[in-house]
PDB file of C-alpha atoms and ligand atoms in Angstrom:
ATOM      1  CA  MET A   1     -31.651   5.106 -14.622  1.00 49.00           C
ATOM      2  CA  MET A   2     -28.206   6.033 -14.713  1.00 60.00           C
ATOM      3  CA  PRO A   3     -25.698   5.309 -13.785  1.00 69.00           C
ATOM      4  CA  ARG A   4     -26.163   2.427 -11.397  1.00 79.00           C
ATOM      5  CA  PHE A   5     -22.500   1.354 -10.031  1.00 84.00           C
ATOM      6  CA  GLU A   6     -22.601   4.219  -7.310  1.00 88.00           C
ATOM      7  CA  THR A   7     -21.641   1.982  -3.776  1.00 92.00           C
ATOM      8  CA  ILE A   8     -18.928   0.064  -6.063  1.00 91.00           C
ATOM      9  CA  PHE A   9     -17.200   3.220  -6.986  1.00 93.00           C
ATOM     10  CA  ALA A  10     -17.688   5.315  -3.895  1.00 93.00           C
ATOM     11  CA  LYS A  11     -15.801   1.992  -1.598  1.00 93.00           C
ATOM     12  CA  TRP A  12     -13.298   1.886  -4.552  1.00 94.00           C
ATOM     13  CA  ALA A  13     -12.187   5.597  -5.103  1.00 96.00           C
ATOM     14  CA  ALA A  14      -9.470   5.662  -1.942  1.00 95.00           C
ATOM     15  CA  ASN A  15      -7.869   2.730  -3.284  1.00 96.00           C
ATOM     16  CA  TYR A  16      -8.579   2.839  -6.817  1.00 97.00           C
ATOM     17  CA  ASP A  17      -5.412   4.449  -7.745  1.00 98.00           C
ATOM     18  CA  ASP A  18      -3.394   1.357  -6.011  1.00 96.00           C
ATOM     19  CA  THR A  19      -5.615  -1.396  -7.856  1.00 96.00           C
ATOM     20  CA  VAL A  20      -5.238  -0.234 -11.449  1.00 97.00           C
ATOM     21  CA  LEU A  21      -1.468   0.447 -11.053  1.00 96.00           C
ATOM     22  CA  LYS A  22      -0.080  -2.191  -8.480  1.00 95.00           C
ATOM     23  CA  ASN A  23      -2.172  -4.929  -7.255  1.00 92.00           C
ATOM     24  CA  PRO A  24      -5.036  -5.247  -9.707  1.00 95.00           C
ATOM     25  CA  GLY A  25      -5.482  -9.234  -8.635  1.00 96.00           C
ATOM     26  CA  GLU A  26      -7.978 -10.931 -10.922  1.00 97.00           C
ATOM     27  CA  TYR A  27      -8.171  -8.058 -13.041  1.00 97.00           C
ATOM     28  CA  HIS A  28      -4.481  -8.038 -14.045  1.00 97.00           C
ATOM     29  CA  GLU A  29      -4.804  -8.909 -17.428  1.00 97.00           C
ATOM     30  CA  VAL A  30      -7.659  -6.371 -17.808  1.00 98.00           C
ATOM     31  CA  PHE A  31      -5.507  -3.435 -16.473  1.00 98.00           C
ATOM     32  CA  GLU A  32      -2.422  -4.653 -18.349  1.00 97.00           C
ATOM     33  CA  GLY A  33      -0.779  -1.844 -19.894  1.00 98.00           C
ATOM     34  CA  TYR A  34      -3.087   0.419 -18.041  1.00 98.00           C
ATOM     35  CA  THR A  35      -0.552   3.703 -18.596  1.00 98.00           C
ATOM     36  CA  ARG A  36       0.520   2.906 -21.960  1.00 98.00           C
ATOM     37  CA  ILE A  37      -3.614   2.517 -22.754  1.00 98.00           C
ATOM     38  CA  LEU A  38      -4.061   6.207 -21.599  1.00 98.00           C
ATOM     39  CA  ALA A  39      -1.005   7.234 -22.981  1.00 98.00           C
ATOM     40  CA  THR A  40      -2.088   5.957 -26.681  1.00 98.00           C
ATOM     41  CA  ILE A  41      -5.855   7.511 -26.317  1.00 98.00           C
ATOM     42  CA  VAL A  42      -3.866  10.693 -25.974  1.00 98.00           C
ATOM     43  CA  GLU A  43      -1.493  10.247 -29.230  1.00 98.00           C
ATOM     44  CA  LYS A  44      -4.559   9.219 -31.071  1.00 98.00           C
ATOM     45  CA  LEU A  45      -6.244  12.285 -30.539  1.00 98.00           C
ATOM     46  CA  LYS A  46      -5.386  14.382 -34.033  1.00 97.00           C
ATOM     47  CA  GLN A  47      -6.669  17.898 -32.649  1.00 97.00           C
ATOM     48  CA  PRO A  48      -5.146  21.181 -31.929  1.00 96.00           C
ATOM     49  CA  LYS A  49      -2.716  21.172 -29.099  1.00 85.00           C
ATOM     50  CA  LYS A  50      -5.162  23.747 -26.945  1.00 95.00           C
ATOM     51  CA  GLY A  51      -8.294  21.655 -28.214  1.00 98.00           C
ATOM     52  CA  LYS A  52     -11.157  21.003 -25.538  1.00 98.00           C
ATOM     53  CA  VAL A  53     -11.202  17.421 -24.606  1.00 98.00           C
ATOM     54  CA  ILE A  54     -14.048  16.100 -22.264  1.00 98.00           C
ATOM     55  CA  ASP A  55     -13.387  13.056 -20.289  1.00 98.00           C
ATOM     56  CA  ILE A  56     -16.268  11.115 -19.362  1.00 98.00           C
ATOM     57  CA  GLY A  57     -16.277   8.532 -16.050  1.00 98.00           C
ATOM     58  CA  THR A  58     -12.689  10.284 -15.269  1.00 98.00           C
ATOM     59  CA  GLY A  59     -12.805   8.169 -12.140  1.00 98.00           C
ATOM     60  CA  THR A  60      -9.123   9.548 -10.279  1.00 98.00           C
ATOM     61  CA  GLY A  61      -8.669  11.650 -13.142  1.00 98.00           C
ATOM     62  CA  ASN A  62      -5.594   9.789 -14.722  1.00 98.00           C
ATOM     63  CA  LEU A  63      -6.716  10.441 -18.535  1.00 98.00           C
ATOM     64  CA  ALA A  64      -7.699  13.545 -17.809  1.00 98.00           C
ATOM     65  CA  GLY A  65      -4.060  14.332 -16.146  1.00 98.00           C
ATOM     66  CA  PHE A  66      -2.288  13.322 -19.402  1.00 98.00           C
ATOM     67  CA  LEU A  67      -4.390  15.681 -21.416  1.00 98.00           C
ATOM     68  CA  ILE A  68      -3.945  18.522 -19.008  1.00 98.00           C
ATOM     69  CA  LYS A  69       0.188  17.563 -19.575  1.00 97.00           C
ATOM     70  CA  ALA A  70      -0.372  17.198 -23.197  1.00 97.00           C
ATOM     71  CA  GLY A  71      -1.911  21.185 -23.030  1.00 97.00           C
ATOM     72  CA  PHE A  72      -5.846  19.976 -23.787  1.00 98.00           C
ATOM     73  CA  GLN A  73      -8.359  22.022 -22.196  1.00 98.00           C
ATOM     74  CA  VAL A  74      -9.985  19.283 -20.315  1.00 98.00           C
ATOM     75  CA  MET A  75     -13.637  19.057 -19.420  1.00 98.00           C
ATOM     76  CA  ALA A  76     -13.897  16.081 -16.757  1.00 98.00           C
ATOM     77  CA  ILE A  77     -17.339  14.287 -16.135  1.00 98.00           C
ATOM     78  CA  GLU A  78     -18.078  11.862 -13.011  1.00 98.00           C
ATOM     79  CA  PRO A  79     -20.947  10.441 -11.197  1.00 97.00           C
ATOM     80  CA  SER A  80     -18.968   9.441  -8.338  1.00 97.00           C
ATOM     81  CA  LYS A  81     -18.692  12.390  -5.515  1.00 97.00           C
ATOM     82  CA  GLU A  82     -16.077  10.382  -3.734  1.00 97.00           C
ATOM     83  CA  MET A  83     -14.063   9.603  -7.228  1.00 98.00           C
ATOM     84  CA  ARG A  84     -14.641  13.465  -8.412  1.00 98.00           C
ATOM     85  CA  LYS A  85     -12.666  14.343  -4.977  1.00 98.00           C
ATOM     86  CA  ILE A  86      -9.595  12.595  -5.613  1.00 98.00           C
ATOM     87  CA  ALA A  87      -9.573  13.492  -8.923  1.00 98.00           C
ATOM     88  CA  LYS A  88      -9.723  17.394  -7.717  1.00 98.00           C
ATOM     89  CA  ARG A  89      -7.224  16.851  -5.308  1.00 98.00           C
ATOM     90  CA  LYS A  90      -4.454  15.297  -7.905  1.00 98.00           C
ATOM     91  CA  PHE A  91      -5.574  18.128 -10.528  1.00 98.00           C
ATOM     92  CA  PRO A  92      -6.733  21.171  -8.782  1.00 97.00           C
ATOM     93  CA  GLU A  93      -6.844  22.844 -12.162  1.00 96.00           C
ATOM     94  CA  LEU A  94      -9.056  19.980 -13.642  1.00 98.00           C
ATOM     95  CA  GLU A  95     -12.595  21.368 -14.815  1.00 98.00           C
ATOM     96  CA  ILE A  96     -14.814  18.806 -13.444  1.00 98.00           C
ATOM     97  CA  TYR A  97     -18.774  17.978 -13.439  1.00 98.00           C
ATOM     98  CA  GLU A  98     -21.031  15.829 -11.771  1.00 97.00           C
ATOM     99  CA  GLY A  99     -22.827  13.828 -14.532  1.00 97.00           C
ATOM    100  CA  ASP A 100     -22.314  10.873 -16.748  1.00 97.00           C
ATOM    101  CA  PHE A 101     -22.314   9.296 -20.600  1.00 98.00           C
ATOM    102  CA  LEU A 102     -26.074  10.433 -21.029  1.00 97.00           C
ATOM    103  CA  ASN A 103     -26.386  13.744 -18.755  1.00 96.00           C
ATOM    104  CA  PHE A 104     -23.553  16.140 -19.160  1.00 96.00           C
ATOM    105  CA  PRO A 105     -23.479  20.082 -19.229  1.00 94.00           C
ATOM    106  CA  GLU A 106     -25.256  21.193 -22.573  1.00 92.00           C
ATOM    107  CA  LYS A 107     -23.031  23.566 -22.932  1.00 93.00           C
ATOM    108  CA  LEU A 108     -19.951  21.637 -23.532  1.00 96.00           C
ATOM    109  CA  ARG A 109     -20.608  22.109 -27.318  1.00 94.00           C
ATOM    110  CA  LYS A 110     -17.826  22.405 -30.369  1.00 96.00           C
ATOM    111  CA  VAL A 111     -15.436  20.332 -28.492  1.00 98.00           C
ATOM    112  CA  HIS A 112     -12.421  18.440 -30.495  1.00 98.00           C
ATOM    113  CA  GLY A 113     -12.541  14.924 -28.308  1.00 98.00           C
ATOM    114  CA  ILE A 114     -14.613  13.377 -26.275  1.00 98.00           C
ATOM    115  CA  VAL A 115     -12.971  10.447 -24.393  1.00 98.00           C
ATOM    116  CA  SER A 116     -13.063   7.704 -21.588  1.00 99.00           C
ATOM    117  CA  SER A 117     -11.375   4.992 -20.566  1.00 98.00           C
ATOM    118  CA  TYR A 118     -12.698   1.980 -18.909  1.00 98.00           C
ATOM    119  CA  ALA A 119     -16.199   3.186 -18.028  1.00 98.00           C
ATOM    120  CA  PHE A 120     -18.489   2.904 -21.749  1.00 98.00           C
ATOM    121  CA  HIS A 121     -19.481  -0.602 -20.432  1.00 98.00           C
ATOM    122  CA  HIS A 122     -21.583   1.280 -17.494  1.00 97.00           C
ATOM    123  CA  LEU A 123     -24.362   1.947 -20.308  1.00 97.00           C
ATOM    124  CA  THR A 124     -26.630  -0.607 -21.828  1.00 97.00           C
ATOM    125  CA  ASP A 125     -26.239  -1.142 -25.775  1.00 98.00           C
ATOM    126  CA  GLU A 126     -29.223   1.121 -25.756  1.00 98.00           C
ATOM    127  CA  GLU A 127     -28.111   3.835 -23.798  1.00 98.00           C
ATOM    128  CA  LYS A 128     -24.813   3.731 -25.617  1.00 98.00           C
ATOM    129  CA  ALA A 129     -26.407   4.440 -28.931  1.00 98.00           C
ATOM    130  CA  ASP A 130     -28.254   6.992 -27.072  1.00 97.00           C
ATOM    131  CA  ALA A 131     -24.987   8.421 -26.265  1.00 98.00           C
ATOM    132  CA  ILE A 132     -22.976   8.377 -29.416  1.00 98.00           C
ATOM    133  CA  ARG A 133     -25.808   9.978 -31.018  1.00 97.00           C
ATOM    134  CA  ASN A 134     -25.661  12.745 -28.690  1.00 97.00           C
ATOM    135  CA  PHE A 135     -21.716  13.292 -28.990  1.00 98.00           C
ATOM    136  CA  ASN A 136     -22.408  13.682 -32.691  1.00 98.00           C
ATOM    137  CA  GLN A 137     -23.911  16.847 -31.750  1.00 96.00           C
ATOM    138  CA  HIS A 138     -21.043  17.737 -29.054  1.00 97.00           C
ATOM    139  CA  LEU A 139     -18.234  17.420 -31.278  1.00 98.00           C
ATOM    140  CA  VAL A 140     -16.566  19.621 -34.062  1.00 98.00           C
ATOM    141  CA  MET A 141     -16.928  18.261 -37.809  1.00 98.00           C
ATOM    142  CA  GLY A 142     -13.778  15.728 -37.729  1.00 98.00           C
ATOM    143  CA  GLY A 143     -13.639  15.942 -33.561  1.00 98.00           C
ATOM    144  CA  GLN A 144     -12.801  12.331 -32.245  1.00 98.00           C
ATOM    145  CA  VAL A 145     -14.662   9.992 -29.647  1.00 98.00           C
ATOM    146  CA  ILE A 146     -11.881   7.765 -28.371  1.00 99.00           C
ATOM    147  CA  PHE A 147     -12.477   5.267 -25.954  1.00 99.00           C
ATOM    148  CA  ALA A 148     -10.799   2.129 -24.292  1.00 98.00           C
ATOM    149  CA  ASP A 149     -12.801  -0.748 -22.677  1.00 98.00           C
ATOM    150  CA  THR A 150     -13.143  -4.122 -22.523  1.00 98.00           C
ATOM    151  CA  VAL A 151     -14.947  -4.949 -25.609  1.00 98.00           C
ATOM    152  CA  TYR A 152     -15.474  -8.995 -27.143  1.00 98.00           C
ATOM    153  CA  GLU A 153     -14.333  -9.512 -30.605  1.00 97.00           C
ATOM    154  CA  ASN A 154     -17.295 -11.362 -31.284  1.00 97.00           C
ATOM    155  CA  LEU A 155     -20.174 -13.569 -29.493  1.00 96.00           C
ATOM    156  CA  LYS A 156     -17.756 -17.055 -29.539  1.00 97.00           C
ATOM    157  CA  PHE A 157     -14.462 -15.124 -28.029  1.00 97.00           C
ATOM    158  CA  LYS A 158     -16.831 -13.889 -24.832  1.00 97.00           C
ATOM    159  CA  GLU A 159     -18.067 -17.491 -24.317  1.00 97.00           C
ATOM    160  CA  GLU A 160     -14.423 -18.307 -24.636  1.00 97.00           C
ATOM    161  CA  LEU A 161     -13.259 -15.591 -22.212  1.00 97.00           C
ATOM    162  CA  LEU A 162     -16.334 -16.466 -19.774  1.00 98.00           C
ATOM    163  CA  ARG A 163     -15.395 -20.137 -19.901  1.00 98.00           C
ATOM    164  CA  ASP A 164     -11.422 -19.266 -19.390  1.00 97.00           C
ATOM    165  CA  THR A 165     -12.588 -16.695 -16.489  1.00 98.00           C
ATOM    166  CA  LYS A 166     -14.166 -19.358 -14.944  1.00 98.00           C
ATOM    167  CA  ALA A 167     -11.514 -22.040 -14.966  1.00 98.00           C
ATOM    168  CA  ARG A 168      -9.039 -19.978 -13.406  1.00 97.00           C
ATOM    169  CA  GLY A 169     -11.310 -19.510 -10.691  1.00 98.00           C
ATOM    170  CA  TYR A 170     -11.494 -15.395 -10.936  1.00 98.00           C
ATOM    171  CA  MET A 171     -15.017 -15.087  -9.821  1.00 98.00           C
ATOM    172  CA  GLY A 172     -15.296 -11.643  -8.802  1.00 97.00           C
ATOM    173  CA  LEU A 173     -14.217 -11.051 -12.487  1.00 98.00           C
ATOM    174  CA  LEU A 174     -16.462 -13.394 -13.767  1.00 98.00           C
ATOM    175  CA  LYS A 175     -19.429 -11.529 -12.307  1.00 97.00           C
ATOM    176  CA  ASP A 176     -18.372  -8.319 -13.185  1.00 96.00           C
ATOM    177  CA  LEU A 177     -18.539  -9.204 -16.690  1.00 97.00           C
ATOM    178  CA  LYS A 178     -21.824 -10.763 -16.477  1.00 96.00           C
ATOM    179  CA  ARG A 179     -23.720  -7.911 -14.418  1.00 95.00           C
ATOM    180  CA  GLU A 180     -22.059  -5.189 -16.743  1.00 96.00           C
ATOM    181  CA  TYR A 181     -22.883  -4.096 -20.178  1.00 97.00           C
ATOM    182  CA  TYR A 182     -19.466  -5.418 -22.040  1.00 98.00           C
ATOM    183  CA  THR A 183     -20.311  -5.437 -26.045  1.00 98.00           C
ATOM    184  CA  THR A 184     -18.832  -6.625 -29.409  1.00 98.00           C
ATOM    185  CA  ILE A 185     -17.155  -4.909 -31.863  1.00 98.00           C
ATOM    186  CA  ASP A 186     -19.951  -5.513 -34.289  1.00 98.00           C
ATOM    187  CA  VAL A 187     -22.461  -3.775 -32.339  1.00 98.00           C
ATOM    188  CA  LEU A 188     -19.840  -0.721 -31.484  1.00 98.00           C
ATOM    189  CA  LYS A 189     -19.289  -0.340 -34.996  1.00 98.00           C
ATOM    190  CA  ASN A 190     -22.855   0.118 -36.462  1.00 98.00           C
ATOM    191  CA  GLN A 191     -23.529   2.558 -33.770  1.00 98.00           C
ATOM    192  CA  PHE A 192     -20.950   4.714 -34.393  1.00 98.00           C
ATOM    193  CA  THR A 193     -21.079   4.544 -38.311  1.00 98.00           C
ATOM    194  CA  ALA A 194     -25.318   5.368 -37.845  1.00 98.00           C
ATOM    195  CA  ALA A 195     -24.160   8.319 -35.649  1.00 98.00           C
ATOM    196  CA  GLY A 196     -22.090   9.543 -38.397  1.00 98.00           C
ATOM    197  CA  PHE A 197     -18.944   8.472 -37.510  1.00 98.00           C
ATOM    198  CA  GLU A 198     -15.836   6.497 -39.321  1.00 98.00           C
ATOM    199  CA  VAL A 199     -14.006   4.255 -36.473  1.00 98.00           C
ATOM    200  CA  GLU A 200     -11.226   1.669 -35.937  1.00 98.00           C
ATOM    201  CA  PHE A 201     -10.548  -0.504 -33.508  1.00 98.00           C
ATOM    202  CA  THR A 202      -7.293  -1.342 -31.865  1.00 98.00           C
ATOM    203  CA  ARG A 203      -6.551  -4.482 -29.798  1.00 98.00           C
ATOM    204  CA  MET A 204      -4.126  -3.134 -26.255  1.00 98.00           C
ATOM    205  CA  ASN A 205      -4.846  -6.136 -24.272  1.00 98.00           C
ATOM    206  CA  LYS A 206      -6.548  -9.521 -24.149  1.00 96.00           C
ATOM    207  CA  PHE A 207      -9.740  -7.566 -22.869  1.00 98.00           C
ATOM    208  CA  VAL A 208      -9.395  -3.879 -23.736  1.00 98.00           C
ATOM    209  CA  TRP A 209      -9.758  -2.165 -27.228  1.00 98.00           C
ATOM    210  CA  ILE A 210      -9.021   1.481 -28.095  1.00 98.00           C
ATOM    211  CA  MET A 211     -12.004   2.701 -30.374  1.00 98.00           C
ATOM    212  CA  ASP A 212     -11.152   5.647 -32.299  1.00 98.00           C
ATOM    213  CA  ALA A 213     -14.076   7.434 -34.180  1.00 98.00           C
ATOM    214  CA  LYS A 214     -14.066  10.184 -36.578  1.00 98.00           C
ATOM    215  CA  LYS A 215     -17.114  12.979 -36.983  1.00 98.00           C
ATOM    216  CA  ILE A 216     -17.725  13.039 -40.776  1.00 98.00           C
ATOM    217  CA  LYS A 217     -21.435  14.179 -40.938  1.00 97.00           C
ATOM    218  CA  GLU A 218     -23.361  15.829 -38.619  1.00 95.00           C
ATOM    219  CA  VAL A 219     -26.472  13.478 -37.390  1.00 93.00           C
ATOM    220  CA  GLU A 220     -29.826  14.770 -36.106  1.00 82.00           C
ATOM    221  CA  ASN A 221     -30.454  13.469 -32.720  1.00 76.00           C
TER     222      ASN A 221
HETATM  223  C1  SAM B   1     -13.348   1.803 -13.935  1.00 84.15           C
HETATM  224  S1  SAM B   1     -13.575   2.926 -13.408  1.00 84.15           S
HETATM  225  C2  SAM B   1     -12.680   4.181 -14.663  1.00 84.15           C
HETATM  226  C3  SAM B   1     -11.933   5.451 -14.324  1.00 84.15           C
HETATM  227  C4  SAM B   1     -10.778   5.705 -15.104  1.00 84.15           C
HETATM  228  N1  SAM B   1     -11.675   6.423 -16.372  1.00 84.15           N
HETATM  229  C5  SAM B   1      -9.932   5.306 -15.527  1.00 84.15           C
HETATM  230  O1  SAM B   1      -9.644   4.886 -16.832  1.00 84.15           O
HETATM  231  O2  SAM B   1      -8.778   4.952 -14.580  1.00 84.15           O
HETATM  232  C6  SAM B   1     -14.924   3.492 -14.051  1.00 84.15           C
HETATM  233  C7  SAM B   1     -15.620   4.883 -13.736  1.00 84.15           C
HETATM  234  O3  SAM B   1     -17.118   5.240 -14.204  1.00 84.15           O
HETATM  235  C8  SAM B   1     -17.504   5.969 -13.917  1.00 84.15           C
HETATM  236  N2  SAM B   1     -19.123   5.630 -13.953  1.00 84.15           N
HETATM  237  C9  SAM B   1     -19.931   4.726 -13.695  1.00 84.15           C
HETATM  238  N3  SAM B   1     -21.052   4.419 -14.556  1.00 84.15           N
HETATM  239  C10 SAM B   1     -21.049   5.946 -15.295  1.00 84.15           C
HETATM  240  C11 SAM B   1     -22.027   6.288 -16.201  1.00 84.15           C
HETATM  241  N4  SAM B   1     -23.555   5.637 -16.322  1.00 84.15           N
HETATM  242  N5  SAM B   1     -21.444   6.979 -16.906  1.00 84.15           N
HETATM  243  C12 SAM B   1     -20.012   7.982 -16.422  1.00 84.15           C
HETATM  244  N6  SAM B   1     -19.215   7.260 -15.818  1.00 84.15           N
HETATM  245  C13 SAM B   1     -19.603   6.374 -15.013  1.00 84.15           C
HETATM  246  C14 SAM B   1     -17.353   5.451 -12.382  1.00 84.15           C
HETATM  247  O4  SAM B   1     -18.042   6.267 -11.364  1.00 84.15           O
HETATM  248  C15 SAM B   1     -15.717   5.575 -12.405  1.00 84.15           C
HETATM  249  O5  SAM B   1     -15.253   6.235 -11.878  1.00 84.15           O
END
């Protein structure tokens, strides 16, 4: 069933960096502080400097690029062929695999970090729970999952945000918020806790939060 948004990303790949860095249009509040958000993920990664880190849904490789610069050994996962091609062109040294949150190489074990930006909402809540349980198997004890993504503080906030987006005439963004699987902090908190992690959330802009989850126990998948 996964992934399901290939045509969107195949078309978007060529001008993705321009959109997020220069012309976000209706998405300006979603991508506000984009570079700072990616840099914060790297800062929060309290792991050995040459540690192994997987970046899932790497897109054009922006987060992977920051991680390489910080000295981490990075393995990137990306379902879109067009995105992989651009990431590889930008970062020839990047180890990049075709895959997604639920299907990535089994051999990527005992990693120190699993990171992602602007991508986890492509999974339904049920798929998110499966993915998080699987992350536990791939991480060393004390390893971290650090994701930045749009998350709703709660359901009341979700309603208000959808109403506000509609009132401002951002119909493309509204369609996206309704079509994809943006969830709430409580759902994610429960999923990470049940899968052997302690987790904290930090708001980065009106839409995006960083969730920083540390593996504190082994959990059978
Ligand atoms: C909005 S882009 C984010 C790219 C990059 N991480 C960034 O921060 O700029 C979302 C990326 O997630 C990828 N994607 C879509 N469905 C996915 C899935 N099920 N698992 C992993 N990645 C997925 C898309 O192909 C796309 O490259």
